[in-house]
Short mmCIF file of C-alpha atoms and ligand atoms in Angstrom, two decimals:
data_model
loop_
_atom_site.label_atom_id
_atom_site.label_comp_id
_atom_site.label_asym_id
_atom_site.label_seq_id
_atom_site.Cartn_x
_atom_site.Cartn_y
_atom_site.Cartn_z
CA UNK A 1 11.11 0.66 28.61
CA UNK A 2 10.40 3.61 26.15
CA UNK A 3 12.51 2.18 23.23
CA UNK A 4 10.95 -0.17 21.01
CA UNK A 5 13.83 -2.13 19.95
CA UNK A 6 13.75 -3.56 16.35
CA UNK A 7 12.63 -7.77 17.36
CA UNK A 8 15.57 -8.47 14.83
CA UNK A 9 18.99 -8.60 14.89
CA UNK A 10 21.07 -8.19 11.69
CA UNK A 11 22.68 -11.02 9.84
CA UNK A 12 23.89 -9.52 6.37
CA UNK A 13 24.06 -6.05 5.52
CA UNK A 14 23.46 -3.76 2.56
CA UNK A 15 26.22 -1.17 2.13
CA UNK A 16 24.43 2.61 1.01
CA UNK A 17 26.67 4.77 -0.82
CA UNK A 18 26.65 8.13 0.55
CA UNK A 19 26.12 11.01 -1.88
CA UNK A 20 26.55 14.58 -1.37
CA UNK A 21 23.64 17.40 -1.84
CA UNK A 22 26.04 18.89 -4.95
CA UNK A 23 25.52 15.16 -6.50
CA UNK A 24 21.88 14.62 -5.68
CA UNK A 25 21.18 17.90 -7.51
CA UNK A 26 22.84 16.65 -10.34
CA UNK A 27 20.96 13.60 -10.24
CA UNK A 28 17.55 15.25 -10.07
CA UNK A 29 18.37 17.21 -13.02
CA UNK A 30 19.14 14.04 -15.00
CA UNK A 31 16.15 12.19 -13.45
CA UNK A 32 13.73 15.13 -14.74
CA UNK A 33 12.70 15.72 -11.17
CA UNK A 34 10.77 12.42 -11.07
CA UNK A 35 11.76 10.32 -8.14
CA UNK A 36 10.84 7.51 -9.90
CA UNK A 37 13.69 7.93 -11.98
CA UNK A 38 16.46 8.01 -9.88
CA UNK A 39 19.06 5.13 -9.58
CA UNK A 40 17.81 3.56 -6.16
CA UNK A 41 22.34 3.44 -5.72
CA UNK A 42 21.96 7.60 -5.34
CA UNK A 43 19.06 7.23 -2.36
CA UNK A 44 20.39 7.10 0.84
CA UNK A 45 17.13 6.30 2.58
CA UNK A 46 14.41 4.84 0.39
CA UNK A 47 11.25 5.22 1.46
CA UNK A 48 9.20 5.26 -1.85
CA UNK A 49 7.40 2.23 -0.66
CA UNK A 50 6.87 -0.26 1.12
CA UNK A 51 6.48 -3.13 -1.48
CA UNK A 52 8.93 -5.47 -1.94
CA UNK A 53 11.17 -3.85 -0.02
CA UNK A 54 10.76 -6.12 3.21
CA UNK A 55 14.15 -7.84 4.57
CA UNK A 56 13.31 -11.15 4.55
CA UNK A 57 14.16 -13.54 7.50
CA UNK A 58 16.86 -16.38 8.06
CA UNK A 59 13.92 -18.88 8.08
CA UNK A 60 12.69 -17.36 4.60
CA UNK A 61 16.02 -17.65 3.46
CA UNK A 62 16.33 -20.99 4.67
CA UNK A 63 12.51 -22.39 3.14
CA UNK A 64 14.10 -20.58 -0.71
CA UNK A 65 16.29 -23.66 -0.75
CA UNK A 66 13.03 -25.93 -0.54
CA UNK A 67 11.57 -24.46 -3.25
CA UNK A 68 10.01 -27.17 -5.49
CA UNK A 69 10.35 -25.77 -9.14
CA UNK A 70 7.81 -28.64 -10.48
CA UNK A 71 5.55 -27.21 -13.17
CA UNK A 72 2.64 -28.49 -12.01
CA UNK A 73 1.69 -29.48 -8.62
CA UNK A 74 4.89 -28.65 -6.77
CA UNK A 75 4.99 -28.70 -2.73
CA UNK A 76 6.02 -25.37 -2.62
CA UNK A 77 2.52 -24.55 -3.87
CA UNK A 78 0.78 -26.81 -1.03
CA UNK A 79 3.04 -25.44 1.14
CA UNK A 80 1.78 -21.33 0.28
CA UNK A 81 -1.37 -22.55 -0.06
CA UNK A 82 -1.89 -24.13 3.64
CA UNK A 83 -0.09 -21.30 5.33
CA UNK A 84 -2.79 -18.78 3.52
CA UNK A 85 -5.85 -21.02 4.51
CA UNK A 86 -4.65 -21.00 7.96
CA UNK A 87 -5.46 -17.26 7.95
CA UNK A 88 -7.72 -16.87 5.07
CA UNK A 89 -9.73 -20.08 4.25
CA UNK A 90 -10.21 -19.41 1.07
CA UNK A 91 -11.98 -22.09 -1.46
CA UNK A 92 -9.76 -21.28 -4.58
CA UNK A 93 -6.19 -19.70 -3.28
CA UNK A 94 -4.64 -18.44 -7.19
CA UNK A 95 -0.98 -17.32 -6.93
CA UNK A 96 0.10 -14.14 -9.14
CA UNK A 97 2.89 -12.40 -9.90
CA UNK A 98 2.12 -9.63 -7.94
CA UNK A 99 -1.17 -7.53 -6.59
CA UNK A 100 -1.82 -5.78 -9.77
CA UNK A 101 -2.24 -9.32 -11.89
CA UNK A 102 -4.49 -10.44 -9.80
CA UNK A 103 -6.64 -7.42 -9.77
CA UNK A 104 -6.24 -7.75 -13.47
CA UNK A 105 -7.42 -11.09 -13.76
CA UNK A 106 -10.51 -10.13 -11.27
CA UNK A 107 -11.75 -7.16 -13.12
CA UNK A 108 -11.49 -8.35 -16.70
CA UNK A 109 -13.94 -11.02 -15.24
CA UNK A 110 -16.34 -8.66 -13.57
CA UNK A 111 -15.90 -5.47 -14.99
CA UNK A 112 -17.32 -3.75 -18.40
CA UNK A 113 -18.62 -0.64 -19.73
CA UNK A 114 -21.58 0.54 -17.46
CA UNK A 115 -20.13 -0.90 -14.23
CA UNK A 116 -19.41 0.67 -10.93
CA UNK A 117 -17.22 -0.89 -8.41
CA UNK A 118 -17.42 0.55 -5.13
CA UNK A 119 -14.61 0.76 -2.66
CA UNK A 120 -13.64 2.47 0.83
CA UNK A 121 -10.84 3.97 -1.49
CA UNK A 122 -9.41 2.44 -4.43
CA UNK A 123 -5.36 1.97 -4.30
CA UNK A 124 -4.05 3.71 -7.89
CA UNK A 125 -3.36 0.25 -9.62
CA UNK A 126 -6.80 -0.95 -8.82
CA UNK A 127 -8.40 1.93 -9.83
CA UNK A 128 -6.40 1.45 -13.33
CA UNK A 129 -7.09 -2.01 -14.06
CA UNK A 130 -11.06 -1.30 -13.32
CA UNK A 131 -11.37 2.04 -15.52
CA UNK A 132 -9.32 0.12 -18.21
CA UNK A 133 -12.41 -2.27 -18.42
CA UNK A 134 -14.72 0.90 -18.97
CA UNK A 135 -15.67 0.31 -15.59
CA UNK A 136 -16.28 3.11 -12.99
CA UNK A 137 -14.48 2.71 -9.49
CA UNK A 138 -16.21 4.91 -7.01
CA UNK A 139 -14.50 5.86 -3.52
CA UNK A 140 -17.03 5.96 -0.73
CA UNK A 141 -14.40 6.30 2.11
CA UNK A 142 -16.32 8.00 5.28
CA UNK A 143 -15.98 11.78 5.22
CA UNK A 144 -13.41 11.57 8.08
CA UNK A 145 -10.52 10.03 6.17
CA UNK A 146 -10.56 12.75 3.51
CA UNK A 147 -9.03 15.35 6.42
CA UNK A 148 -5.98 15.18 7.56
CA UNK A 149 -6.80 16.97 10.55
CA UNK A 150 -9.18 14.92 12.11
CA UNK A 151 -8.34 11.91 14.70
CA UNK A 152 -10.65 8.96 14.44
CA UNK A 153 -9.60 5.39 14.86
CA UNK A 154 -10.93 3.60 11.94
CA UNK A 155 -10.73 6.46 9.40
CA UNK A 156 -10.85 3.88 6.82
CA UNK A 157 -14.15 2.97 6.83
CA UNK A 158 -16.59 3.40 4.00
CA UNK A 159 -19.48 5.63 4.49
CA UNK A 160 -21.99 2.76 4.62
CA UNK A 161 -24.92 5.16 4.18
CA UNK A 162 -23.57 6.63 0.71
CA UNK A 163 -22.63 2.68 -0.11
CA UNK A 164 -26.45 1.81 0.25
CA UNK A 165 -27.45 4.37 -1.27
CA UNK A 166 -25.54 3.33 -4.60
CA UNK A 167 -26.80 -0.03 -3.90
CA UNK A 168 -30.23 0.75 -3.85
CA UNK A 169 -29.90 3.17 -6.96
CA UNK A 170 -27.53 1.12 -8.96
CA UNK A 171 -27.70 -2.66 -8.15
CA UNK A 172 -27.61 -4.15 -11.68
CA UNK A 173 -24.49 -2.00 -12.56
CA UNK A 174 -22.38 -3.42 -9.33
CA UNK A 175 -20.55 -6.61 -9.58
CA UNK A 176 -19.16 -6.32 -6.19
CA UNK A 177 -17.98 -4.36 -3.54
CA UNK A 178 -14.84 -3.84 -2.28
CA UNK A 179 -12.75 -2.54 0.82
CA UNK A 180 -9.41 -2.21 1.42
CA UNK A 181 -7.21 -2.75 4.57
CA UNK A 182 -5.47 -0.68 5.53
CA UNK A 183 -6.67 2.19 3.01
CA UNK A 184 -3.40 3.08 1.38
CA UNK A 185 -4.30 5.75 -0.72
CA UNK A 186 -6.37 7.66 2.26
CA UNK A 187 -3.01 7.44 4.78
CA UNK A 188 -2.73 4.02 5.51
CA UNK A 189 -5.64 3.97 7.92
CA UNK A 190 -7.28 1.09 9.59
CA UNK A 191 -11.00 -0.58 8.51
CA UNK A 192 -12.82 -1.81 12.11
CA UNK A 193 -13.92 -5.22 12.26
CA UNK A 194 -17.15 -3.47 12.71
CA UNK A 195 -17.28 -1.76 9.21
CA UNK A 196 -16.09 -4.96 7.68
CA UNK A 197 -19.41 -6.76 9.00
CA UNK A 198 -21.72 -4.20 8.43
CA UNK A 199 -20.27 -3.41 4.43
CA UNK A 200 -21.07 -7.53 4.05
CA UNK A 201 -24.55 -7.43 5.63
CA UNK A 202 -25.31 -4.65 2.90
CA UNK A 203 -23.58 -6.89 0.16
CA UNK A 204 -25.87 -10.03 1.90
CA UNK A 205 -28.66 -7.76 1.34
CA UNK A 206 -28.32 -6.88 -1.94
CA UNK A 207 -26.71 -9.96 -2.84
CA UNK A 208 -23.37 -8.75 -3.91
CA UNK A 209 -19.96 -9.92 -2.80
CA UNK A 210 -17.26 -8.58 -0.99
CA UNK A 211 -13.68 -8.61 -1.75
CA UNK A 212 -10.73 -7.17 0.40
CA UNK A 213 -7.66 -5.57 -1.36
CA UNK A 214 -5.70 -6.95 1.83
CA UNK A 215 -2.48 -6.03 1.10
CA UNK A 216 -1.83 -4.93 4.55
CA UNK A 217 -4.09 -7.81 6.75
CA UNK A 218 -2.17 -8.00 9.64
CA UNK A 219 -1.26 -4.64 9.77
CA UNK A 220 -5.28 -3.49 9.82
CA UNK A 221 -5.57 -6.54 12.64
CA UNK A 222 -3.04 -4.77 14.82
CA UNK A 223 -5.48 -1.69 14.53
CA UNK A 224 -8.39 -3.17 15.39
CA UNK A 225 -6.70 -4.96 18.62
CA UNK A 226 -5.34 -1.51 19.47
CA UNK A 227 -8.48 0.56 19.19
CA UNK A 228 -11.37 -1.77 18.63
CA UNK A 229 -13.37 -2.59 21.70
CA UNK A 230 -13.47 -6.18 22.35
CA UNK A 231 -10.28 -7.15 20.34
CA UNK A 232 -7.48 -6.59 23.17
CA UNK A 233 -7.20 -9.98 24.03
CA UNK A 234 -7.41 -11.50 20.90
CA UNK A 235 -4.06 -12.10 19.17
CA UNK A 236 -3.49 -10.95 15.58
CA UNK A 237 -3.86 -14.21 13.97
CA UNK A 238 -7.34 -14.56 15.39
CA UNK A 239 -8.30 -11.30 14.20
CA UNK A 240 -6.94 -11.60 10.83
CA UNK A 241 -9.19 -15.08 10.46
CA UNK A 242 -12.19 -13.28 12.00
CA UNK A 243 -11.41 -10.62 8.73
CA UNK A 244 -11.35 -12.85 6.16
CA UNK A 245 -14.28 -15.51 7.86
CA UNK A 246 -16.58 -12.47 6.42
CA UNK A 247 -15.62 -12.02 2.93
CA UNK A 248 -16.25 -13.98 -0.24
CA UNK A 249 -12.51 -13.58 -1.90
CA UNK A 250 -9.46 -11.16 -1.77
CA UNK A 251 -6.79 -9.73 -3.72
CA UNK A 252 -3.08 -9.38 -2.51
CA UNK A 253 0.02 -7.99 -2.88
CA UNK A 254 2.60 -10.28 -1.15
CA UNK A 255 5.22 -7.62 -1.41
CA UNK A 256 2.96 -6.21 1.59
CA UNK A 257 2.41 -8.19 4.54
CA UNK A 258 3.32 -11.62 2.93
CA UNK A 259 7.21 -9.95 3.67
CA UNK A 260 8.30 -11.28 0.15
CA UNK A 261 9.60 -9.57 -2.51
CA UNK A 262 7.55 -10.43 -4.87
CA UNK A 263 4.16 -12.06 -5.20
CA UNK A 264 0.56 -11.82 -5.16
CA UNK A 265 -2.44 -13.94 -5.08
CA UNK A 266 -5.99 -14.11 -5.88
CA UNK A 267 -8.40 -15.68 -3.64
CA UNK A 268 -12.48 -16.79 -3.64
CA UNK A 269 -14.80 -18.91 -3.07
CA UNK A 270 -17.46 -18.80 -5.86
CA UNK A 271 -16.59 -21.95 -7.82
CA UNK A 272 -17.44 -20.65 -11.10
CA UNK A 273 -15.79 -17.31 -11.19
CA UNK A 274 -11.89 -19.14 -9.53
CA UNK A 275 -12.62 -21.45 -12.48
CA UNK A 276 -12.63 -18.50 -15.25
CA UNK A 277 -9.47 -16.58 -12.88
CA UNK A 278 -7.53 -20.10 -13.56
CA UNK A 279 -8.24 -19.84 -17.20
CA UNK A 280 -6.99 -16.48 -17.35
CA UNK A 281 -4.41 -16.94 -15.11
CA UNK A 282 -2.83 -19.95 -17.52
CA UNK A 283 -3.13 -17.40 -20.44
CA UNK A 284 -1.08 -14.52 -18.51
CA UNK A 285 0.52 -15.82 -15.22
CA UNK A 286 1.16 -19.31 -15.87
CA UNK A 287 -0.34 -22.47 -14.12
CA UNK A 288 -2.31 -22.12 -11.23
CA UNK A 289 0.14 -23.86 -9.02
CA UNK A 290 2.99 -20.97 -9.65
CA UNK A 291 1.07 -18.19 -11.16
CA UNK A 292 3.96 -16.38 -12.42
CA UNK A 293 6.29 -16.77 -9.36
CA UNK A 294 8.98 -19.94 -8.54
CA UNK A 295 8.21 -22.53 -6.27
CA UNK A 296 10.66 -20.92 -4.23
CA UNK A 297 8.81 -17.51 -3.90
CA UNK A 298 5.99 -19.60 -3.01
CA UNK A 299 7.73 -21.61 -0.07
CA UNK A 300 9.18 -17.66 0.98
CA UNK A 301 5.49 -16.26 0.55
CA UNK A 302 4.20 -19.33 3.37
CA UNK A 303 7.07 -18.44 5.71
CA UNK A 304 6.65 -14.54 5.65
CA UNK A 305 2.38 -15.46 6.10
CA UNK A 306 3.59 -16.75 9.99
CA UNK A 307 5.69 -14.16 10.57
CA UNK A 308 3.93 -11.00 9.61
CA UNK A 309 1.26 -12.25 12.35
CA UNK A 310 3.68 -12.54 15.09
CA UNK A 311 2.66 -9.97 17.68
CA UNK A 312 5.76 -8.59 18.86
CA UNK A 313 6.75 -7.79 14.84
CA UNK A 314 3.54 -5.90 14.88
CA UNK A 315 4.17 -4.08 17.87
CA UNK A 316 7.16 -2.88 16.55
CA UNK A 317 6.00 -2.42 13.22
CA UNK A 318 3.12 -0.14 14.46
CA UNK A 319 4.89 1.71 17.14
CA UNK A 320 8.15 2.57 14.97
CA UNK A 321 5.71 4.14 12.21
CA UNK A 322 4.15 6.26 14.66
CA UNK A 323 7.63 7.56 16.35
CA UNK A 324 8.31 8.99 13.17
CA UNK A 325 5.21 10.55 12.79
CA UNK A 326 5.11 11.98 16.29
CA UNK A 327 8.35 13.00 15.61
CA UNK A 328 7.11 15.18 12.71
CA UNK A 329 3.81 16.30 14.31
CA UNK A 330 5.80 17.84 16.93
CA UNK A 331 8.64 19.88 14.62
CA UNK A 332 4.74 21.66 13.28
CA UNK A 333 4.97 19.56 10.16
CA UNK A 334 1.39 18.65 9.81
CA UNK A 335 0.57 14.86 8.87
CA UNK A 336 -2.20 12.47 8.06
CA UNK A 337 -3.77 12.08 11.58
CA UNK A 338 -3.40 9.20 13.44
CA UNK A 339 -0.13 7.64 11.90
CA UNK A 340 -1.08 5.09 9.50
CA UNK A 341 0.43 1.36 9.56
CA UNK A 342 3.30 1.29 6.78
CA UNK A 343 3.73 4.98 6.15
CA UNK A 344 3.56 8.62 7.51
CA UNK A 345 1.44 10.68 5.36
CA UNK A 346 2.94 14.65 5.14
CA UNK A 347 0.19 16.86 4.13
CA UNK A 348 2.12 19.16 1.60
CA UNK A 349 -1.17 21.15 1.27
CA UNK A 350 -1.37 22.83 4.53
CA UNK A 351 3.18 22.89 4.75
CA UNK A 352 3.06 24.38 1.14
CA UNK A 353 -0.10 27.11 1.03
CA UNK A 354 1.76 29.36 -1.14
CA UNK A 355 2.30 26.63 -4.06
CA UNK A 356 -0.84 25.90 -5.69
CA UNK A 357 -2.05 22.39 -6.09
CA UNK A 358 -1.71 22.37 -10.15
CA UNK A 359 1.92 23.40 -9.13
CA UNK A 360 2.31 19.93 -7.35
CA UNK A 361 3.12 21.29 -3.66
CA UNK A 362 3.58 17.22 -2.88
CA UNK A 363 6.09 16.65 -5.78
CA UNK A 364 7.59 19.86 -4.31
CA UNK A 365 8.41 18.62 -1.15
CA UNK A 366 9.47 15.05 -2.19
CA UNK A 367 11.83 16.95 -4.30
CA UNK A 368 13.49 18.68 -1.75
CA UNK A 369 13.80 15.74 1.03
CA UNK A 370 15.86 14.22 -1.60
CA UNK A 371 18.34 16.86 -2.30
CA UNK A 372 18.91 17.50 1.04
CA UNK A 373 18.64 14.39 2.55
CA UNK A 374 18.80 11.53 -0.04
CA UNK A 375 15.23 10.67 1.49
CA UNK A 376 13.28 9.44 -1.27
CA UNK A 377 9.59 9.48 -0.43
CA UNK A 378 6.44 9.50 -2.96
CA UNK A 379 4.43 12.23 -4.20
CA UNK A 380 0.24 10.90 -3.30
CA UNK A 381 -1.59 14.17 -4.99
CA UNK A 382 -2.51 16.26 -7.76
CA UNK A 383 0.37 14.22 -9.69
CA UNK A 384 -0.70 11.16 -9.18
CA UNK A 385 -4.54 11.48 -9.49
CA UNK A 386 -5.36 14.74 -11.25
CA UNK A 387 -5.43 14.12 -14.24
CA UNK A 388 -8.90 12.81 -15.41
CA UNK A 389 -10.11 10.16 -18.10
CA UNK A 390 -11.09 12.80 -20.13
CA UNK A 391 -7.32 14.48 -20.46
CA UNK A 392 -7.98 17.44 -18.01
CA UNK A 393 -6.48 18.17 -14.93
CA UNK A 394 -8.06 18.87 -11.27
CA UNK A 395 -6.45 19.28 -7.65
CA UNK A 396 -6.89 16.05 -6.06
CA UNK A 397 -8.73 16.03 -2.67
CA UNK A 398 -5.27 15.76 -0.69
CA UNK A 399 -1.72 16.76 -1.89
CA UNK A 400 0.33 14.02 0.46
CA UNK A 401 4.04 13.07 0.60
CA UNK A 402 3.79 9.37 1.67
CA UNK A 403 7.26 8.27 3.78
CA UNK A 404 6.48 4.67 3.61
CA UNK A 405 8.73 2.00 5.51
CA UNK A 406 10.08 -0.72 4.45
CA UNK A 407 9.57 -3.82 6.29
CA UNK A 408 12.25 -4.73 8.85
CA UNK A 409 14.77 -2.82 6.85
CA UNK A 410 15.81 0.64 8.58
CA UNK A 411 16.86 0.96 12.61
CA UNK A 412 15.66 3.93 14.78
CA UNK A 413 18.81 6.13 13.89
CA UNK A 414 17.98 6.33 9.98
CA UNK A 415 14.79 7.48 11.23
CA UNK A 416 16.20 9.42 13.26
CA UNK A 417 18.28 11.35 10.43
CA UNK A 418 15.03 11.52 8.34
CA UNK A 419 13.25 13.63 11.45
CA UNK A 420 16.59 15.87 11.06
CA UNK A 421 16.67 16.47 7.47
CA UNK A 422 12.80 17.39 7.79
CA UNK A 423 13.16 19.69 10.47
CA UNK A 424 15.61 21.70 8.16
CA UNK A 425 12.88 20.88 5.35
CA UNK A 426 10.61 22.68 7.72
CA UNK A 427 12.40 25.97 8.39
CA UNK A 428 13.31 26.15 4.51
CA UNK A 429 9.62 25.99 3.74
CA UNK A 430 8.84 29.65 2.73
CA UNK A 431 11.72 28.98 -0.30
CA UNK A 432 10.15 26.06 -1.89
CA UNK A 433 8.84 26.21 -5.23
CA UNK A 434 6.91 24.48 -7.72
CA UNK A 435 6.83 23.03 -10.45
CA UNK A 436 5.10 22.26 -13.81
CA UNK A 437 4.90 19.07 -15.98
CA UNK A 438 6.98 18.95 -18.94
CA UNK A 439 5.58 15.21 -20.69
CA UNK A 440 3.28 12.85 -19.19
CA UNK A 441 1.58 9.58 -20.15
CA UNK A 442 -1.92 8.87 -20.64
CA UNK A 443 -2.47 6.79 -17.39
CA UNK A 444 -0.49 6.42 -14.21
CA UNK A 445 1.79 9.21 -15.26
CA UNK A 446 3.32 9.53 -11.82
CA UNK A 447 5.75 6.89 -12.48
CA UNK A 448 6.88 8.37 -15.71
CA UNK A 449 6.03 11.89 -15.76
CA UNK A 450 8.79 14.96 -15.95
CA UNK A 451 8.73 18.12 -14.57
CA UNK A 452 10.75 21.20 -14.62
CA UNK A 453 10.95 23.39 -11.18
CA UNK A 454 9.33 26.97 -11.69
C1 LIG B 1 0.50 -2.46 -3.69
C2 LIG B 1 -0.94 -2.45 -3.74
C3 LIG B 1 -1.64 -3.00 -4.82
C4 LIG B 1 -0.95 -3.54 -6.06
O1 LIG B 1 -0.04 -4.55 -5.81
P1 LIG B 1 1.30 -4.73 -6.69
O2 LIG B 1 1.94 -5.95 -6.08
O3 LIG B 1 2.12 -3.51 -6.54
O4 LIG B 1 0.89 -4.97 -8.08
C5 LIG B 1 -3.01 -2.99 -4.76
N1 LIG B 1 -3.68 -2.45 -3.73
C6 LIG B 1 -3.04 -1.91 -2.68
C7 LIG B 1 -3.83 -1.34 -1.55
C8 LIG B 1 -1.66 -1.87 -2.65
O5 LIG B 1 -1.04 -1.32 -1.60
#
């Protein structure tokens, strides 16, 4: 069969209020022409991300009424906690609230002025949390996964010979090093199992450890059985354990592939440093048996671990993100090549040449999907990483429109309307214009900024 049939069938249904393009202009205005500040009610399709936006199952539904709400100690924490170790085996498992605490709690530990943490390419949160401890976060993704055009199958990677080289040159100043799988700021692409060994036998070398930003595990596992050679036969869960067998901790966000709504989770196994993470954890996230979340998000969390391994959700998951992206490649609309796990990656770039990048061709686009579609996607560019510590503005190295999908939320035919509203997206293109920012915070401005259309 060439339909991939969503492995689901639906129980309880969200209604979407249609709007017309007259009313989504409307609301643009009002929203300043930042996506971000639309009423989620006006989107007909939201595909801003894909965090905490799963569906969650009858069975997560069902282990929400065991929730233990126990201050300390409760089941529901056992319960999150053994589910994790069966994939991860973790020493210290250290719930959050979501990805960004624990990242918090992990670089106010390590980092400091004069520190460099390396990474394949660090997600915009992590990046934040690091420079806000003076430290430097360095990307060191291989050359391949900063162009669009080319098709490789692990373009996540780091460039291991630029990572030694900053090991060799600047060992005191790194506390560790980091990867992330899949790289969601470079398109979603896989890390090979391959990369992941070889990045720790450089950490064994120079003694450093390795962390994974794994929000998106068992997506990155369904890569590496795809495309990695000696990994067909394995089944996702024995992949993902192989993953996290070669690492020394991790940070999550369960709104990923933990198919919650909320969540997060920091894990390790140096004794010492999970001892300082509990002490900060008590001070901003609560006790280390809840971290911030109820023991029913927990007992939701250990359900959604199972099923975001199950292979025939990852088939699905994979495939369905690619049909849209094929879909797109083959209207001429040029995208991050191959289609990532969660998200197709539009480069607005080479759609847009005529808009420059400090005119936000990416915002551009996102812009218009929405007023003639109701698509909401996310601007991954010049807005969201050009503007530098220092005040100043620079093109970043891709303008991208990231479509991301929500987790067993939309069938084939709203995808199918979102390949129809691009296509007329596509054949507009010439008219689009751009635009220029109005008032903008000092950090992460993407969420907040405002813009006026030139
Ligand atoms: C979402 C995400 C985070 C941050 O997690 P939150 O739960 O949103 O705080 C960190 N890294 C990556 C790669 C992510 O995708």
């Amino acid at each position: 069969m060439k339909t991939i049939i969503e492995p689901f069938r639906i129980k309880s249904v969200e209604i979407i209020k249609m709007t017309t393009e007259q009313q989504r202009k409307q609301y643009l205005k009002d929203a300043h022409y930042n996506l971000f500040s639309l009423k989620s009610d006006d989107v007909l399709i939201d595909l801003l991300t894909d965090s905490g936006t799963s569906a969650m199952s009858t069975q997560q539904w069902a282990a929400i009424q065991l929730g233990d709400e126990s201050y300390a100690g409760s089941p529901s924490y056992y319960r999150f906690e053994e589910a994790l170790r069966e994939l991860a085996p973790f020493k210290h498992i250290i719930p959050t609230h979501q990805g960004r605490a624990a990242e918090k709690i992990l670089f106010t530990l390590i980092g400091g002025a004069g520190k460099i943490i390396p990474n394949n390419t660090h997600f915009d949160t992590t990046r934040a949390n690091i420079e806000a401890t003076l430290t430097k976060a360095v990307d060191l993704v291989k050359l391949d996964g900063l162009n669009p055009e080319v098709i490789a199958p692990f373009k996540g990677d780091i460039d291991l010979v630029r990572l030694e080289e900053l090991l060799e040159t600047k060992a005191d100043a790194i506390p560790m090093v980091m990867l992330t799988i899949t790289n969601n700021s470079g398109g979603g692409q896989p890390v090979s199992m391959a990369n992941i060994r070889a990045t720790k036998a450089l950490c064994e070398k120079y003694g450093k450890p390795l962390f994974l930003d794994a929000c998106r595990f068992a997506e990155n596992a369904y890569f590496i059985k795809m495309r990695e050679e000696g990994y067909a036969d394995k089944t996702p869960k024995q992949i993902v354990q192989e993953i996290f067998s070669l690492v020394d901790g991790m940070t999550m966000s369960a709104k990923k592939d933990a198919l919650v709504n909320m969540g997060g989770w920091i894990a390790m196994n140096d004794d010492e440093l999970a001892m300082k993470a509990r002490n900060l954890l008590i001070l901003t996230e609560g006790f280390p048996t809840y971290g911030g979340l109820s023991g029913r998000d927990l007992d939701a969390m250990a359900v959604g671990l199972r099923e975001v391994v199950a292979e025939d959700y990852l088939h699905y998951r994979i495939t369905s993100t690619a049909y849209l992206g094929n879909a797109l490649s083959q209207i001429g609309i040029p995208i991050v090549k191959p289609v990532g796990g969660h998200a197709v990656y539009i480069d607005a770039k080479a759609l847009l040449p005529h808009i420059p990048a400090l005119q936000y061709p990416g915002q551009a686009l996102a812009i218009e999907m929405y007023r003639l579609g109701g698509i909401r996607a996310c601007e991954i560019g010049t807005v969201m990483f050009g503007r530098q510590t220092d005040g100043t503005e620079q093109p970043a190295s891709m303008d991208l429109v990231r479509m991301a999908i929500p987790r067993r939320v939309y069938t084939q035919s709203h995808i199918d309307y979102c390949i129809e509203c691009l296509e007329q997206v596509y054949n507009n293109r010439h008219q689009l214009k751009g635009l220029k920012i109005t008032q903008e915070p000092p950090m992460l401005r993407h969420f907040t900024a405002q813009f006026e259309p030139l």
